[in-house]
CSV table of C-alpha atoms and ligand atoms in Angstrom, one decimal:
chain,number,residue,atom,x,y,z
A,886,MET,CA,70.9,9.9,-67.9
A,887,PRO,CA,72.4,11.6,-70.8
A,888,GLN,CA,76.3,12.1,-70.0
A,889,GLU,CA,75.9,14.7,-67.1
A,890,LYS,CA,79.5,15.8,-67.3
A,891,LEU,CA,80.5,17.4,-70.6
A,892,PRO,CA,83.9,16.8,-72.0
A,893,PHE,CA,84.4,20.5,-72.9
A,894,THR,CA,83.6,24.0,-71.4
A,895,ARG,CA,81.9,27.1,-72.8
A,896,GLU,CA,85.5,28.6,-73.2
A,897,GLN,CA,86.9,25.8,-75.1
A,898,ILE,CA,83.8,25.6,-77.4
A,899,ALA,CA,84.2,29.5,-77.9
A,900,GLU,CA,87.8,29.0,-78.7
A,901,ILE,CA,86.9,26.1,-81.2
A,902,ALA,CA,84.2,28.0,-82.9
A,903,LYS,CA,86.7,30.9,-83.9
A,904,THR,CA,88.2,28.5,-86.5
A,905,HIS,CA,85.3,26.0,-86.8
A,906,PRO,CA,81.9,27.9,-87.1
A,907,THR,CA,79.0,26.2,-85.7
A,908,PRO,CA,77.0,24.1,-86.1
A,909,PHE,CA,79.4,21.4,-85.8
A,910,HIS,CA,79.3,17.7,-84.4
A,911,ILE,CA,82.0,17.0,-81.8
A,912,TYR,CA,83.0,13.6,-80.6
A,913,ASP,CA,84.7,12.8,-77.3
A,914,GLU,CA,87.5,10.1,-77.8
A,915,GLN,CA,88.2,9.5,-74.1
A,916,GLY,CA,84.4,8.8,-73.5
A,917,ILE,CA,84.2,6.4,-76.6
A,918,ILE,CA,87.2,4.5,-75.6
A,919,GLU,CA,86.3,4.1,-72.0
A,920,ASN,CA,83.0,3.0,-72.6
A,921,LEU,CA,84.2,0.6,-75.4
A,922,ASP,CA,86.8,-0.9,-72.8
A,923,ARG,CA,84.0,-1.6,-70.5
A,924,PHE,CA,81.7,-3.4,-73.3
A,925,GLN,CA,84.7,-5.6,-74.2
A,926,LYS,CA,85.4,-6.5,-70.4
A,927,ALA,CA,81.9,-7.4,-69.8
A,928,PHE,CA,82.5,-10.1,-72.6
A,929,SER,CA,86.1,-10.9,-71.6
A,930,TRP,CA,84.8,-14.5,-70.6
A,931,ALA,CA,84.2,-15.0,-74.4
A,932,ASP,CA,86.0,-15.0,-77.6
A,933,PHE,CA,84.1,-11.8,-78.3
A,934,LYS,CA,84.1,-9.2,-81.1
A,935,GLU,CA,82.3,-5.9,-81.8
A,936,TYR,CA,81.6,-5.2,-85.2
A,937,TYR,CA,80.6,-1.3,-85.3
A,938,ALA,CA,77.6,-0.6,-87.3
A,939,VAL,CA,79.2,1.8,-89.7
A,940,LYS,CA,75.9,3.7,-90.5
A,941,ALA,CA,75.7,5.2,-87.2
A,942,ALA,CA,78.6,7.6,-87.7
A,943,PRO,CA,80.3,6.7,-90.9
A,944,ASN,CA,83.6,8.9,-90.4
A,945,PRO,CA,87.0,7.1,-91.1
A,946,TYR,CA,88.7,8.9,-88.1
A,947,LEU,CA,86.1,7.4,-85.8
A,948,MET,CA,86.6,4.1,-87.4
A,949,LYS,CA,90.3,4.2,-87.0
A,950,LEU,CA,89.8,5.0,-83.3
A,951,LEU,CA,87.6,1.9,-83.0
A,952,GLN,CA,89.7,-0.3,-85.2
A,953,LYS,CA,92.7,0.2,-82.9
A,954,LYS,CA,90.6,-1.4,-80.2
A,955,ASN,CA,90.2,-4.4,-82.4
A,956,VAL,CA,86.6,-3.5,-83.4
A,957,GLY,CA,85.5,-4.7,-86.9
A,958,PHE,CA,82.8,-3.2,-89.1
A,959,ASP,CA,79.2,-3.8,-89.9
A,960,CYS,CA,78.6,-2.7,-93.3
A,961,SER,CA,75.2,-2.8,-94.9
A,962,SER,CA,76.0,-0.8,-98.2
A,963,LEU,CA,78.6,-0.1,-100.9
A,964,ALA,CA,79.8,3.1,-99.4
A,965,GLU,CA,80.2,1.5,-95.9
A,966,LEU,CA,82.3,-1.4,-97.4
A,967,GLU,CA,84.5,1.0,-99.1
A,968,LEU,CA,85.0,3.1,-96.0
A,969,SER,CA,86.1,0.0,-94.1
A,970,GLU,CA,88.7,-0.7,-97.0
A,971,ARG,CA,90.1,2.8,-97.0
A,972,VAL,CA,90.7,2.5,-93.2
A,973,GLY,CA,92.3,-0.6,-93.6
A,974,SER,CA,89.8,-3.2,-92.3
A,975,VAL,CA,89.2,-6.1,-94.8
A,976,GLY,CA,88.5,-9.7,-94.8
A,977,GLU,CA,86.8,-10.9,-91.5
A,978,GLU,CA,87.1,-7.7,-90.0
A,979,ILE,CA,84.0,-6.9,-92.0
A,980,MET,CA,80.4,-8.2,-91.6
A,981,PHE,CA,78.3,-7.3,-94.5
A,982,THR,CA,74.8,-7.5,-93.1
A,983,SER,CA,72.7,-6.1,-96.0
A,984,ASN,CA,69.1,-6.6,-97.4
A,985,ASP,CA,67.5,-6.4,-100.6
A,986,THR,CA,71.1,-6.6,-101.8
A,987,PRO,CA,72.3,-5.7,-105.2
A,988,ALA,CA,74.8,-8.0,-107.0
A,989,GLY,CA,77.4,-5.4,-107.1
A,990,GLU,CA,77.5,-5.2,-103.3
A,991,PHE,CA,77.8,-9.0,-102.8
A,992,LYS,CA,80.6,-8.9,-105.4
A,993,ARG,CA,82.3,-5.9,-103.6
A,994,ALA,CA,81.8,-7.6,-100.1
A,995,ALA,CA,83.2,-11.0,-101.6
A,996,GLU,CA,86.3,-9.2,-103.2
A,997,LEU,CA,87.1,-7.7,-99.8
A,998,GLY,CA,86.7,-11.2,-98.2
A,999,ALA,CA,84.1,-10.0,-95.7
A,1000,ILE,CA,81.9,-12.2,-93.9
A,1001,ILE,CA,78.8,-12.4,-95.7
A,1002,ASN,CA,75.5,-12.4,-93.8
A,1003,PHE,CA,72.7,-13.5,-96.0
A,1004,ASP,CA,69.3,-11.9,-95.5
A,1005,ASP,CA,67.2,-14.2,-97.4
A,1006,ILE,CA,67.3,-17.7,-98.6
A,1007,SER,CA,66.7,-16.7,-102.3
A,1008,HIS,CA,70.0,-14.7,-102.1
A,1009,LEU,CA,72.0,-17.8,-102.1
A,1010,ASP,CA,70.9,-18.8,-105.8
A,1011,TYR,CA,71.0,-15.0,-106.7
A,1012,TYR,CA,74.8,-14.9,-105.3
A,1013,GLU,CA,75.7,-18.0,-107.0
A,1014,ASN,CA,74.1,-16.7,-110.3
A,1015,THR,CA,75.7,-13.2,-110.0
A,1016,VAL,CA,78.8,-13.4,-108.0
A,1017,GLY,CA,79.7,-17.1,-108.4
A,1018,LYS,CA,80.7,-19.8,-105.8
A,1019,LEU,CA,79.4,-19.1,-102.3
A,1020,PRO,CA,82.0,-18.2,-99.7
A,1021,ASP,CA,83.6,-20.7,-97.4
A,1022,LEU,CA,81.8,-19.0,-94.4
A,1023,VAL,CA,78.1,-18.3,-94.5
A,1024,CYS,CA,76.1,-16.3,-92.0
A,1025,PHE,CA,72.2,-16.2,-92.0
A,1026,ARG,CA,70.2,-13.5,-90.5
A,1027,TYR,CA,67.4,-15.2,-88.4
A,1028,ASN,CA,64.1,-13.5,-87.9
A,1029,PRO,CA,62.5,-15.4,-85.0
A,1030,GLY,CA,59.0,-14.1,-85.7
A,1031,GLU,CA,56.7,-14.7,-83.0
A,1032,LEU,CA,59.1,-16.3,-80.8
A,1033,LYS,CA,60.4,-12.9,-79.9
A,1034,SER,CA,58.5,-9.6,-79.4
A,1035,GLY,CA,59.9,-6.5,-81.0
A,1036,ASN,CA,60.7,-3.4,-79.5
A,1037,ASP,CA,59.1,0.1,-80.4
A,1038,ILE,CA,61.9,1.1,-82.9
A,1039,ILE,CA,62.3,-2.0,-85.0
A,1040,GLY,CA,58.9,-3.3,-84.4
A,1041,ASN,CA,57.4,-6.7,-84.4
A,1042,PRO,CA,59.5,-9.3,-86.1
A,1043,THR,CA,56.8,-10.8,-88.0
A,1044,ASP,CA,56.4,-7.5,-89.8
A,1045,ALA,CA,60.1,-6.9,-90.4
A,1046,LYS,CA,61.5,-7.3,-93.7
A,1047,TYR,CA,64.7,-8.9,-92.5
A,1048,GLY,CA,66.0,-12.5,-92.1
A,1049,PHE,CA,65.1,-16.0,-92.6
A,1050,THR,CA,62.4,-17.8,-91.0
A,1051,ARG,CA,63.2,-20.7,-88.8
A,1052,GLU,CA,62.4,-23.3,-91.2
A,1053,GLN,CA,64.3,-21.5,-93.9
A,1054,LEU,CA,67.5,-21.7,-91.6
A,1055,PHE,CA,67.3,-25.5,-91.6
A,1056,GLU,CA,66.9,-25.7,-95.4
A,1057,GLY,CA,69.6,-22.9,-96.2
A,1058,PHE,CA,72.3,-24.4,-93.9
A,1059,ALA,CA,71.7,-27.9,-95.3
A,1060,ALA,CA,72.0,-26.7,-98.8
A,1061,CYS,CA,75.2,-24.9,-98.0
A,1062,ARG,CA,76.4,-28.1,-96.1
A,1063,ASP,CA,75.5,-30.2,-99.2
A,1064,LYS,CA,77.7,-27.9,-101.3
A,1065,GLY,CA,80.6,-28.5,-99.1
A,1066,ILE,CA,80.6,-25.5,-97.0
A,1067,THR,CA,81.8,-26.0,-93.6
A,1068,ARG,CA,81.9,-22.6,-91.8
A,1069,PHE,CA,78.9,-21.2,-90.2
A,1070,GLY,CA,77.5,-18.2,-88.4
A,1071,LEU,CA,74.1,-17.3,-87.1
A,1072,HIS,CA,72.8,-13.6,-86.7
A,1073,THR,CA,70.0,-11.8,-85.5
A,1074,MET,CA,69.0,-8.2,-84.8
A,1075,VAL,CA,65.5,-7.9,-83.3
A,1076,ALA,CA,66.0,-4.7,-81.3
A,1077,SER,CA,66.9,-0.9,-81.4
A,1078,ASN,CA,67.6,1.4,-78.6
A,1079,GLU,CA,66.7,-1.1,-76.2
A,1080,LEU,CA,67.5,-0.5,-72.5
A,1081,ASP,CA,66.4,-3.8,-70.9
A,1082,GLU,CA,69.4,-5.9,-70.2
A,1083,GLN,CA,67.3,-9.1,-70.0
A,1084,TYR,CA,66.1,-8.7,-73.7
A,1085,PHE,CA,69.7,-9.3,-74.9
A,1086,VAL,CA,70.0,-12.1,-72.5
A,1087,GLU,CA,66.7,-13.8,-74.1
A,1088,THR,CA,68.0,-13.1,-77.6
A,1089,ALA,CA,71.1,-15.0,-76.9
A,1090,ARG,CA,69.3,-17.8,-75.5
A,1091,LEU,CA,67.1,-17.8,-78.4
A,1092,LEU,CA,70.0,-18.2,-80.9
A,1093,PHE,CA,72.0,-20.5,-78.6
A,1094,GLU,CA,68.8,-23.1,-78.7
A,1095,VAL,CA,68.5,-22.5,-82.4
A,1096,ILE,CA,72.3,-23.3,-82.9
A,1097,GLY,CA,71.9,-26.5,-80.7
A,1098,GLU,CA,69.1,-27.6,-82.7
A,1099,LEU,CA,70.8,-26.7,-86.1
A,1100,THR,CA,73.8,-28.5,-85.2
A,1101,GLU,CA,72.0,-31.7,-84.0
A,1102,SER,CA,69.6,-31.9,-87.1
A,1103,LEU,CA,72.3,-31.0,-89.6
A,1104,GLY,CA,75.4,-32.2,-88.2
A,1105,ILE,CA,77.2,-28.8,-88.8
A,1106,THR,CA,79.2,-26.9,-86.5
A,1107,PHE,CA,78.8,-23.2,-86.0
A,1108,GLU,CA,81.8,-21.0,-85.5
A,1109,PHE,CA,80.2,-17.6,-84.3
A,1110,VAL,CA,76.8,-16.2,-83.3
A,1111,ASN,CA,76.2,-12.7,-83.9
A,1112,LEU,CA,73.7,-11.0,-81.3
A,1113,GLY,CA,73.3,-7.9,-83.5
A,1114,GLY,CA,73.5,-4.4,-82.1
A,1115,GLY,CA,70.4,-2.4,-80.5
A,1116,ILE,CA,71.8,-1.7,-77.1
A,1117,GLY,CA,70.0,1.5,-76.2
A,1118,ILE,CA,71.2,4.9,-74.6
A,1119,PRO,CA,69.6,7.0,-71.9
A,1120,TYR,CA,68.5,10.1,-74.0
A,1121,THR,CA,66.3,11.4,-71.3
A,1122,PRO,CA,67.3,12.3,-67.6
A,1123,GLU,CA,65.0,9.6,-66.2
A,1124,GLU,CA,66.6,6.7,-68.2
A,1125,ARG,CA,69.5,4.7,-67.1
A,1126,PRO,CA,72.1,3.1,-69.2
A,1127,VAL,CA,72.1,-0.5,-69.8
A,1128,ASN,CA,74.2,-2.3,-67.3
A,1129,LEU,CA,76.8,-4.0,-69.7
A,1130,GLU,CA,77.9,-6.3,-66.9
A,1131,THR,CA,74.7,-7.7,-66.5
A,1132,VAL,CA,74.1,-8.3,-70.1
A,1133,GLY,CA,77.7,-10.1,-70.3
A,1134,GLU,CA,77.0,-12.1,-67.2
A,1135,GLY,CA,73.5,-13.1,-68.2
A,1136,ILE,CA,74.5,-14.2,-71.7
A,1137,ARG,CA,77.6,-16.3,-70.0
A,1138,LYS,CA,75.0,-18.2,-67.8
A,1139,GLU,CA,73.0,-19.1,-70.9
A,1140,TYR,CA,76.3,-19.9,-72.9
A,1141,GLU,CA,77.3,-22.3,-70.1
A,1142,THR,CA,73.9,-24.1,-70.2
A,1143,LEU,CA,73.3,-24.2,-73.8
A,1144,ILE,CA,76.6,-24.4,-75.6
A,1145,THR,CA,79.4,-25.7,-73.2
A,1146,GLY,CA,76.8,-27.6,-71.1
A,1147,LYS,CA,75.5,-29.4,-74.2
A,1148,GLY,CA,78.9,-30.3,-75.4
A,1149,LEU,CA,78.7,-28.1,-78.5
A,1150,SER,CA,81.9,-26.6,-80.0
A,1151,PRO,CA,82.9,-23.1,-78.8
A,1152,LEU,CA,81.2,-20.2,-80.4
A,1153,LYS,CA,82.7,-16.7,-80.8
A,1154,ILE,CA,80.4,-14.1,-79.8
A,1155,TYR,CA,79.8,-11.1,-82.2
A,1156,MET,CA,78.0,-8.0,-81.5
A,1157,GLU,CA,77.4,-5.0,-84.1
A,1158,CYS,CA,76.3,-2.1,-81.8
A,1159,GLY,CA,76.3,1.3,-83.3
A,1160,ARG,CA,74.4,3.7,-81.2
A,1161,MET,CA,76.0,2.6,-77.8
A,1162,ILE,CA,79.4,3.0,-79.1
A,1163,THR,CA,79.4,6.4,-80.4
A,1164,GLY,CA,75.9,8.0,-79.5
A,1165,PRO,CA,76.5,9.3,-76.0
A,1166,TYR,CA,79.9,10.8,-77.0
A,1167,GLY,CA,79.0,13.1,-79.8
A,1168,TYR,CA,77.3,16.5,-79.4
A,1169,LEU,CA,75.8,18.8,-81.9
A,1170,VAL,CA,76.9,22.3,-80.9
A,1171,THR,CA,74.9,25.0,-82.1
A,1172,LYS,CA,74.8,28.9,-81.5
A,1173,VAL,CA,71.8,31.0,-80.6
A,1174,ARG,CA,70.9,33.3,-83.3
A,1175,HIS,CA,67.3,34.5,-82.1
A,1176,ILE,CA,65.0,34.8,-79.5
A,1177,LYS,CA,61.4,34.9,-80.6
A,1178,ASN,CA,58.5,35.7,-78.3
A,1179,THR,CA,54.9,35.0,-79.7
A,1180,TYR,CA,52.7,32.4,-78.3
A,1181,LYS,CA,55.6,30.8,-77.2
A,1182,THR,CA,59.2,31.7,-76.6
A,1183,PHE,CA,61.6,30.2,-79.5
A,1184,VAL,CA,65.2,30.0,-79.2
A,1185,GLY,CA,66.5,30.0,-83.0
A,1186,VAL,CA,69.7,28.1,-83.3
A,1187,ASP,CA,72.1,28.0,-86.2
A,1188,ALA,CA,71.6,24.1,-86.5
A,1189,THR,CA,68.5,22.7,-88.1
A,1190,MET,CA,66.9,19.1,-88.2
A,1191,ALA,CA,69.1,18.7,-91.4
A,1192,ASN,CA,72.0,18.1,-88.8
A,1193,LEU,CA,70.1,15.7,-86.3
A,1194,MET,CA,66.9,14.5,-87.3
A,1195,ARG,CA,65.6,12.4,-84.5
A,1196,PRO,CA,64.0,15.1,-82.6
A,1197,GLY,CA,62.1,16.6,-85.7
A,1198,MET,CA,61.3,13.1,-87.2
A,1199,TYR,CA,60.0,11.2,-84.1
A,1200,GLU,CA,60.1,13.7,-81.4
A,1201,ALA,CA,63.0,12.0,-79.7
A,1202,TYR,CA,64.3,13.7,-76.7
A,1203,HIS,CA,67.7,15.0,-76.8
A,1204,HIS,CA,69.1,16.5,-73.7
A,1205,ILE,CA,70.5,20.1,-74.1
A,1206,THR,CA,72.9,22.0,-72.2
A,1207,VAL,CA,73.4,25.8,-72.3
A,1208,LEU,CA,77.3,26.2,-72.0
A,1209,GLY,CA,78.6,28.3,-69.3
A,1210,LYS,CA,75.0,27.9,-67.5
A,1211,GLU,CA,75.5,24.4,-66.5
A,1212,THR,CA,74.3,25.2,-62.9
A,1213,ALA,CA,72.0,27.7,-63.6
A,1214,GLU,CA,68.4,27.2,-62.6
A,1215,ALA,CA,65.9,26.2,-65.4
A,1216,THR,CA,63.5,28.8,-64.8
A,1217,GLU,CA,62.4,29.4,-68.6
A,1218,VAL,CA,60.2,27.1,-70.9
A,1219,TYR,CA,61.6,27.3,-74.6
A,1220,ASP,CA,61.2,25.6,-78.0
A,1221,VAL,CA,64.4,25.3,-79.5
A,1222,ALA,CA,64.1,25.6,-83.2
A,1223,GLY,CA,66.2,25.7,-86.3
A,1224,SER,CA,65.6,27.6,-89.6
A,1225,LEU,CA,63.8,25.0,-91.8
A,1226,CYS,CA,60.5,25.9,-93.4
A,1227,GLU,CA,59.3,22.9,-91.6
A,1228,ASN,CA,57.6,23.4,-88.2
A,1229,ASN,CA,58.8,20.2,-86.8
A,1230,ASP,CA,62.4,21.5,-87.2
A,1231,LYS,CA,62.7,21.8,-83.5
A,1232,PHE,CA,65.4,20.2,-81.1
A,1233,ALA,CA,63.2,20.7,-78.1
A,1234,LEU,CA,59.7,21.4,-77.2
A,1235,ASP,CA,58.8,23.2,-74.0
A,1236,ARG,CA,61.8,22.6,-72.4
A,1237,LYS,CA,62.8,23.9,-69.1
A,1238,LEU,CA,66.3,25.7,-69.7
A,1239,PRO,CA,68.1,28.5,-68.0
A,1240,PRO,CA,67.5,32.1,-69.5
A,1241,ILE,CA,69.2,31.9,-72.9
A,1242,GLU,CA,70.6,34.9,-74.9
A,1243,ARG,CA,71.7,35.4,-78.4
A,1244,GLY,CA,75.2,34.2,-78.9
A,1245,ASP,CA,74.8,31.2,-76.2
A,1246,PHE,CA,76.2,27.9,-77.4
A,1247,LEU,CA,73.9,24.9,-76.8
A,1248,ALA,CA,75.4,21.5,-76.7
A,1249,ILE,CA,72.7,19.0,-77.8
A,1250,HIS,CA,73.6,15.5,-76.4
A,1251,ASP,CA,73.5,12.0,-77.7
A,1252,ALA,CA,74.3,13.0,-81.4
A,1253,GLY,CA,77.1,10.7,-82.1
A,1254,ALA,CA,75.2,7.9,-83.5
A,1255,HIS,CA,72.5,8.5,-86.2
A,1256,GLY,CA,73.2,12.1,-86.0
A,1257,HIS,CA,75.4,13.6,-88.6
A,1258,ALA,CA,74.8,10.4,-90.7
A,1259,MET,CA,71.2,11.1,-91.0
A,1260,GLY,CA,71.7,14.6,-92.2
A,1261,PHE,CA,70.1,15.6,-95.3
A,1262,ASN,CA,70.2,18.8,-97.7
A,1263,TYR,CA,66.4,19.9,-97.6
A,1264,ASN,CA,66.1,23.7,-98.1
A,1265,GLY,CA,69.5,23.6,-99.1
A,1266,LYS,CA,70.9,23.3,-95.7
A,1267,LEU,CA,74.4,22.1,-95.8
A,1268,ARG,CA,75.9,19.3,-93.5
A,1269,SER,CA,78.0,20.5,-90.8
A,1270,ALA,CA,81.6,19.5,-89.9
A,1271,GLU,CA,82.7,16.9,-87.8
A,1272,LEU,CA,85.2,17.4,-85.0
A,1273,LEU,CA,87.1,15.1,-82.6
A,1274,LEU,CA,88.2,16.0,-79.2
A,1275,ARG,CA,91.2,13.9,-78.5
A,1276,SER,CA,92.0,12.5,-75.2
A,1277,ASP,CA,94.9,14.9,-75.0
A,1278,GLY,CA,92.7,17.6,-75.3
A,1279,SER,CA,93.4,18.7,-78.8
A,1280,VAL,CA,90.8,18.9,-81.5
A,1281,VAL,CA,91.1,17.5,-85.0
A,1282,HIS,CA,88.9,18.3,-87.9
A,1283,ILE,CA,87.7,15.1,-89.1
A,1284,ARG,CA,85.2,16.2,-91.9
A,1285,ARG,CA,84.7,19.7,-93.2
A,1286,ALA,CA,81.4,21.4,-93.4
A,1287,GLU,CA,79.7,21.3,-96.9
A,1288,THR,CA,79.6,24.3,-99.0
A,1289,LEU,CA,77.3,25.5,-101.6
A,1290,ASN,CA,79.5,24.2,-104.3
A,1291,ASP,CA,79.3,20.8,-102.8
A,1292,LEU,CA,75.4,21.2,-102.8
A,1293,PHE,CA,75.7,22.4,-106.4
A,1294,ALA,CA,78.0,19.9,-107.7
A,1295,THR,CA,75.4,17.8,-109.4
A,1296,LEU,CA,74.0,20.7,-111.4
A,1297,ASP,CA,75.3,22.1,-114.6
A,1298,PHE,CA,74.8,25.7,-114.9
A,1299,THR,CA,77.0,26.2,-118.1
A,1300,SER,CA,74.0,25.8,-120.5
A,1301,ILE,CA,71.4,27.2,-118.3
A,1302,SER,CA,71.3,30.5,-119.9
A,1303,GLU,CA,70.6,28.9,-123.4
A,1304,PHE,CA,68.0,26.5,-122.0
A,1305,LYS,CA,64.4,27.6,-123.1
B,1757,LIG,C1,71.6,-0.5,-87.4
B,1757,LIG,C2,72.0,-1.8,-87.3
B,1757,LIG,C3,72.8,-2.2,-86.3
B,1757,LIG,C4,73.2,-1.3,-85.1
B,1757,LIG,O1,72.0,-0.9,-84.5
B,1757,LIG,P1,72.4,0.1,-83.1
B,1757,LIG,O2,70.9,0.3,-82.5
B,1757,LIG,O3,72.9,1.3,-83.6
B,1757,LIG,O4,73.2,-0.6,-82.2
B,1757,LIG,C5,73.4,-3.6,-86.4
B,1757,LIG,N1,73.1,-4.4,-87.2
B,1757,LIG,C6,72.3,-4.2,-88.2
B,1757,LIG,C7,72.2,-5.2,-89.1
B,1757,LIG,C8,71.6,-2.7,-88.3
B,1757,LIG,O5,71.0,-2.7,-89.3
């Protein structure tokens, strides 16, 4: 069920909109923190650490909130590494999980002392030839291939471009061991937006088993396992959130059987969730500009899919609340659309909603991950501002909206009149 109770009222949003024009993304600090507390508590039996997948909402203020709660950062690009450094998280507070990696990014990750999670066995040589000596701690991303069925968003592991095969794990770790490396980690990431608790328990079991075999066959000791991200969120009213306690307990049982039970050294448990950390606690707030009646009734809003791509791109459902009409009956059927010259620029299709008027504010739910972050400038649309609703009720502007000057910053008009 999408967050039923909004953390703000119509009056509050109307007030905020006086100084921060719509559309904007607004994040709910209290919601983020309470959920994070619950997540960490579900793994309190373990030496657990979450590395937030920065790509989900790369905003330094949100990162600061998470950092205070002992969350590290999962980075996959240079910009994400730089953001982590600028908020003051370096060293093993960063997990660098990249793919098709440029040498410069390995180098920057190494300078920052990040944990480097290699995506491919050929990257070991590439790293040595371009950066230098391999780090003291190496982690490999495992692609379990046919051992694990994928889920809808990530697809089948055998088709996925990510990770080492099982054989390559043995070969790669042996090579590292022979070079004198003593610190090891193992990672996988096989799901996205998965709501089935057992999926995560099975992934953990698979990794614990492989770690047992690698330990036995290579005589190396693993320091951590990184179970990846992929915990889903209920976008539709029919869906239920993942029971984090069930996931934590299920993984604990596997750990007790396959790690402690087999006398293996204690393993730290890492995860790198993005979506479930900020997704449900971010809203895209937009104002109704026009109501258009043709073959259907269209609600035209001031946001577009450039502010939130998921509905337009894969018809993803995002719940919508008409502010001030939370309890009104949904007697109408609307398509809620933006202004892009692109017919899939719609936030909702045939959605039952209460009667909507020009000037109403709509809150589009679950926009706190892969929302603003996936924004783009097609049709010259500008990226919206990001606001943070603090736990004390105050509102902080955490990113300003783009201007036309930002959009044109890469163009030089000074010689355009002479250009023939
Ligand atoms: C995207 C990504 C994540 C986060 O995934 P969520 O579905 O947002 O939890 C974690 N790790 C890697 C390597 C990723 O690419």
